[in-house]
Coordinates of C-alpha atoms and ligand atoms in Angstrom, one line a residue:
M1 CA -27.3 11.9 7.0
E2 CA -23.9 12.1 8.6
P3 CA -21.6 9.3 7.2
R4 CA -19.5 7.1 9.3
I5 CA -15.9 8.2 9.1
L6 CA -13.5 5.3 8.6
D7 CA -10.7 6.3 10.9
G8 CA -7.5 5.0 9.3
R9 CA -5.3 6.5 12.1
A10 CA -7.1 4.5 14.8
V11 CA -7.1 1.2 12.9
A12 CA -3.5 1.7 11.9
A13 CA -2.6 2.2 15.6
Q14 CA -4.3 -1.1 16.5
V15 CA -2.4 -2.9 13.7
K16 CA 0.9 -1.3 14.8
A17 CA 0.4 -2.4 18.4
E18 CA -0.1 -6.0 17.1
V19 CA 2.9 -5.7 14.9
A20 CA 5.0 -4.4 17.8
A21 CA 4.0 -7.5 19.8
E22 CA 5.0 -9.7 16.9
V23 CA 8.3 -8.0 16.6
R24 CA 9.0 -8.6 20.3
A25 CA 8.2 -12.3 19.9
Y26 CA 10.4 -12.5 16.8
R27 CA 13.3 -10.8 18.6
E28 CA 13.0 -13.2 21.5
R29 CA 13.0 -16.2 19.3
Y30 CA 15.7 -15.1 16.8
G31 CA 17.8 -12.6 18.8
E32 CA 17.5 -9.8 16.3
P33 CA 14.6 -7.7 15.0
P34 CA 13.1 -7.9 11.5
G35 CA 15.1 -5.5 9.2
L36 CA 13.7 -3.3 6.4
A37 CA 15.8 -1.7 3.7
V38 CA 14.3 1.3 1.9
I39 CA 15.9 2.7 -1.2
L40 CA 15.2 6.2 -2.2
I41 CA 16.6 7.5 -5.4
G42 CA 16.6 11.2 -6.1
D43 CA 14.9 14.1 -4.4
N44 CA 11.2 13.8 -5.0
P45 CA 9.8 15.7 -2.0
A46 CA 6.7 13.5 -1.6
S47 CA 8.8 10.4 -1.7
Q48 CA 11.1 11.9 0.9
T49 CA 8.1 12.5 3.2
Y50 CA 6.8 8.9 2.6
V51 CA 10.2 7.4 3.4
R52 CA 10.6 9.5 6.6
N53 CA 7.1 8.3 7.7
K54 CA 8.1 4.7 7.0
E55 CA 11.3 5.1 9.1
T56 CA 9.4 6.6 12.0
A57 CA 6.8 3.8 11.9
C58 CA 9.6 1.1 11.9
R59 CA 11.1 2.7 15.0
E60 CA 7.8 2.8 16.8
V61 CA 7.3 -1.0 16.4
G62 CA 10.9 -2.0 16.8
I63 CA 11.7 -3.0 13.2
A64 CA 15.3 -2.1 12.2
S65 CA 15.2 0.1 9.2
A66 CA 18.0 1.3 6.9
V67 CA 17.4 4.0 4.3
Y68 CA 19.7 4.1 1.3
H69 CA 19.3 7.6 -0.2
L70 CA 21.0 7.5 -3.7
E71 CA 21.5 10.4 -6.0
A72 CA 19.1 10.9 -8.9
V73 CA 21.9 10.2 -11.4
T74 CA 22.8 6.8 -9.8
P75 CA 23.5 4.3 -12.6
A76 CA 21.2 1.3 -12.9
E77 CA 24.2 -1.0 -12.3
S78 CA 24.8 0.5 -8.8
V79 CA 21.2 0.0 -7.9
Y80 CA 21.3 -3.7 -9.0
R81 CA 24.6 -4.1 -7.0
L82 CA 22.9 -2.8 -3.9
L83 CA 19.9 -5.0 -4.4
R84 CA 22.1 -8.1 -4.8
Q85 CA 23.8 -7.3 -1.5
L86 CA 20.5 -6.7 0.3
N87 CA 19.0 -9.8 -1.2
E88 CA 21.8 -11.8 0.4
R89 CA 21.9 -10.1 3.8
S90 CA 20.4 -12.2 6.6
D91 CA 19.6 -9.2 8.8
I92 CA 17.4 -7.6 6.0
H93 CA 14.0 -9.2 5.5
G94 CA 12.2 -6.6 3.5
I95 CA 13.4 -4.4 0.6
L96 CA 11.4 -1.5 -0.8
V97 CA 12.4 0.8 -3.6
Q98 CA 10.4 4.0 -3.4
L99 CA 8.6 4.9 -6.6
P100 CA 8.6 6.9 -8.8
L101 CA 12.2 6.5 -10.1
P102 CA 14.2 8.9 -12.1
P103 CA 13.5 8.4 -15.8
H104 CA 16.8 6.6 -16.7
L105 CA 15.8 3.7 -14.4
D106 CA 13.3 1.0 -15.4
P107 CA 11.0 0.4 -12.5
Q108 CA 9.9 -3.0 -13.6
A109 CA 13.4 -4.3 -14.1
I110 CA 14.4 -3.0 -10.6
I111 CA 11.4 -4.5 -9.0
E112 CA 12.2 -7.9 -10.6
A113 CA 15.8 -7.7 -9.1
I114 CA 14.3 -7.8 -5.6
R115 CA 14.2 -11.3 -4.1
P116 CA 10.5 -12.1 -4.0
E117 CA 10.6 -13.3 -0.4
K118 CA 11.8 -9.8 0.6
D119 CA 9.5 -7.8 -1.7
V120 CA 7.4 -6.2 1.0
D121 CA 5.7 -4.0 -1.6
G122 CA 4.3 -7.1 -3.3
F123 CA 5.2 -5.7 -6.7
H124 CA 7.4 -8.6 -8.0
P125 CA 5.7 -10.7 -10.7
L126 CA 5.9 -13.8 -8.4
N127 CA 3.9 -12.0 -5.7
V128 CA 1.5 -10.4 -8.3
G129 CA 0.9 -13.8 -9.9
R130 CA 0.3 -15.5 -6.6
L131 CA -2.1 -12.8 -5.6
A132 CA -4.0 -13.3 -8.8
T133 CA -4.1 -17.1 -8.4
G134 CA -4.6 -17.2 -4.6
G135 CA -1.2 -18.5 -3.5
P136 CA 0.9 -17.4 -0.5
C137 CA 2.3 -14.0 -1.2
L138 CA 3.3 -10.5 0.0
V139 CA 0.3 -8.3 -0.7
P140 CA 0.8 -4.6 -1.8
C141 CA 0.5 -2.3 1.2
T142 CA -2.2 0.1 0.1
P143 CA -4.7 -2.5 -1.1
R144 CA -4.1 -4.6 2.0
G145 CA -4.6 -1.5 4.1
I146 CA -7.9 -0.8 2.3
I147 CA -9.2 -4.3 3.0
T148 CA -8.0 -4.3 6.6
L149 CA -9.7 -0.9 7.2
L150 CA -13.0 -2.2 5.8
E151 CA -12.9 -5.5 7.6
R152 CA -11.9 -4.0 11.0
S153 CA -14.6 -1.4 10.6
G154 CA -17.1 -4.2 10.3
I155 CA -18.0 -3.5 6.6
S156 CA -18.8 -6.8 4.8
I157 CA -17.5 -7.2 1.3
R158 CA -19.1 -10.5 0.2
G159 CA -21.7 -10.0 -2.4
K160 CA -21.2 -6.3 -2.7
H161 CA -20.6 -4.5 -6.0
A162 CA -17.2 -2.9 -5.6
V163 CA -16.1 -0.3 -8.2
V164 CA -12.4 0.5 -8.3
V165 CA -11.6 3.7 -10.2
G166 CA -7.9 3.5 -11.3
R167 CA -6.0 0.5 -12.7
S168 CA -2.4 1.1 -11.4
N169 CA -0.2 -1.9 -10.4
I170 CA 0.3 -0.3 -7.0
V171 CA -3.4 0.1 -6.0
G172 CA -6.2 -0.4 -8.5
K173 CA -5.3 -3.8 -9.9
P174 CA -4.4 -5.5 -6.6
A175 CA -7.3 -3.9 -4.8
A176 CA -9.7 -5.3 -7.4
L177 CA -8.1 -8.8 -6.9
L178 CA -8.4 -8.6 -3.1
L179 CA -12.1 -7.5 -3.4
L180 CA -12.7 -10.4 -5.8
Q181 CA -11.0 -12.9 -3.5
R182 CA -13.5 -11.7 -0.8
D183 CA -16.5 -12.4 -3.1
A184 CA -17.3 -8.9 -4.2
T185 CA -18.5 -8.3 -7.7
V186 CA -15.8 -6.1 -9.1
T187 CA -15.8 -3.5 -11.8
V188 CA -12.6 -1.6 -12.7
C189 CA -12.8 1.8 -14.3
H190 CA -10.1 4.0 -15.7
S191 CA -9.3 7.1 -17.8
R192 CA -10.9 5.6 -20.9
T193 CA -14.2 4.6 -19.2
P194 CA -17.0 6.5 -20.9
D195 CA -19.8 7.8 -18.6
L196 CA -17.8 7.0 -15.4
A197 CA -20.7 8.3 -13.2
I198 CA -23.0 5.6 -14.5
V199 CA -20.6 3.0 -13.2
T200 CA -19.6 4.6 -10.0
R201 CA -23.3 5.1 -9.1
C202 CA -23.7 1.3 -9.0
A203 CA -21.0 0.9 -6.3
D204 CA -21.8 -0.4 -2.9
I205 CA -18.1 0.0 -2.2
L206 CA -16.3 2.7 -4.2
V207 CA -12.5 2.7 -4.2
V208 CA -10.9 5.7 -5.9
A209 CA -7.2 5.7 -6.8
V210 CA -6.6 8.0 -9.7
G211 CA -4.5 10.9 -8.4
R212 CA -6.9 13.6 -9.6
P213 CA -8.0 16.0 -6.9
Q214 CA -11.7 15.8 -6.0
M215 CA -12.8 14.2 -9.2
I216 CA -15.5 12.1 -7.6
T217 CA -18.4 14.3 -6.7
G218 CA -21.6 13.7 -4.9
E219 CA -23.8 12.9 -7.9
M220 CA -21.4 10.1 -8.9
V221 CA -22.1 8.2 -5.6
K222 CA -25.0 6.0 -4.6
E223 CA -26.8 6.9 -1.3
G224 CA -25.3 4.8 1.5
A225 CA -22.2 3.7 -0.4
V226 CA -18.9 3.0 1.3
V227 CA -16.3 5.4 -0.2
V228 CA -12.6 4.7 0.1
D229 CA -10.4 7.6 -1.1
V230 CA -6.8 6.6 -1.9
G231 CA -5.8 10.0 -3.4
I232 CA -3.2 12.3 -1.7
N233 CA -3.1 15.5 -3.7
R234 CA -1.6 18.8 -2.6
V235 CA -3.8 21.7 -3.7
E236 CA -2.9 25.2 -2.6
G237 CA -0.8 23.8 0.2
K238 CA -3.7 21.6 1.5
L239 CA -4.0 17.8 1.2
V240 CA -7.1 16.6 -0.6
G241 CA -8.2 13.2 -1.9
D242 CA -9.6 12.1 -5.2
V243 CA -13.0 12.4 -3.7
D244 CA -14.8 15.7 -3.2
F245 CA -15.5 15.1 0.5
A246 CA -17.9 18.0 0.9
T247 CA -20.4 16.7 -1.7
V248 CA -19.8 13.0 -1.3
A249 CA -19.9 12.7 2.5
P250 CA -23.5 13.7 2.8
R251 CA -24.6 10.8 0.5
A252 CA -22.1 8.2 1.7
G253 CA -22.8 5.6 4.4
A254 CA -19.1 5.5 5.3
I255 CA -16.1 7.4 4.0
T256 CA -12.4 7.6 4.5
P257 CA -11.0 11.1 5.2
V258 CA -7.8 12.6 3.6
P259 CA -5.6 12.8 5.5
G260 CA -6.2 10.1 8.1
G261 CA -7.8 7.4 6.1
V262 CA -5.9 5.0 3.8
G263 CA -2.5 6.7 4.2
P264 CA -1.8 5.5 7.8
M265 CA -3.0 2.0 6.8
T266 CA -0.5 1.8 4.0
V267 CA 2.4 2.4 6.4
A268 CA 1.0 -0.1 9.0
M269 CA 0.7 -2.8 6.3
L270 CA 4.3 -2.3 5.3
L271 CA 5.3 -3.1 8.9
A272 CA 3.0 -6.1 8.9
N273 CA 4.5 -7.3 5.6
T274 CA 8.1 -6.9 6.9
V275 CA 7.3 -9.1 10.0
E276 CA 5.6 -11.6 7.7
A277 CA 8.6 -11.7 5.4
A278 CA 11.0 -12.1 8.3
R279 CA 9.0 -15.0 9.7
R280 CA 8.7 -16.8 6.4
L281 CA 12.4 -16.4 5.7
A282 CA 13.1 -17.9 9.2
G283 CA 10.8 -20.7 8.3
S284 CA 8.5 -19.9 11.2
P285 CA 5.2 -21.9 11.1
E286 CA 3.2 -18.9 12.4
A287 CA 3.9 -17.0 9.2
D288 CA 0.9 -18.2 7.3
Ligands
GUN301 N1 5.1 5.2 -4.3 C1 3.8 5.5 -4.1 N2 3.2 4.4 -3.4 C2 4.2 3.5 -3.2 C3 4.3 2.2 -2.6 O1 3.3 1.7 -2.1 N3 5.5 1.6 -2.7 C4 6.6 2.2 -3.3 N4 7.7 1.5 -3.2 N5 6.6 3.3 -3.8 C5 5.4 4.0 -3.8

């Protein structure tokens, strides 16, 4: 049977239209747009592309973005100084440091130097802890994008067995927490899981975020499962996911394509997080 294609581009366009309206309302009320600062350190080509996409998306919805492109050899102290300035600025409501960082910089220490209220990636321990305990927080963009894509596609999560493959702080762990919050039964698998296929075949909802091209193949997926592919891998000049679309799609009930699935949702959620951060910083009651 043909699976349903979960169209991240279409849902992201809906979200962006809503964010654009929120940005207009914010501007009318406060006289300035929400502002996002993006820090890019070094010349990682994939990071440069992601940052360009984020800038373009900000422009589309009316968020003021400022990109700080620092040299790969920038000393840690200069990064902290910039973060202290951005933390203080009233026209900057969101701060994002693009990962990965050059090896001399400690990503956790840098994340912790971002004011949690401006941490639009949701990576600061205060936001991570609030996500785990169910408090108000900024939610990491890719996991929030996955949930929004499922919910807006009419896929119910409650009572389902969700299997998350990958345990990164950016995707796997927060995705598992959000699914659990929505009453899924959640299993998290990783590189040390023996007999991965036995577990993935139990999934009603399978979320794959491992960064290994096409590692999930048809026989690892239950008939009718909802498959969410977070991978973006470049293989022989072509973008492919962590899911082998050709063998998985015929068994799946619904599946995200790569490109055009989770990727556009991540960017849309960054915009939503930036407006949310701006409203909370302004003390606006609509923020929650
Ligand atoms: N690198 C890959 N994904 C992300 C993300 O969601 N946020 C940041 N800051 N860097 C990333």
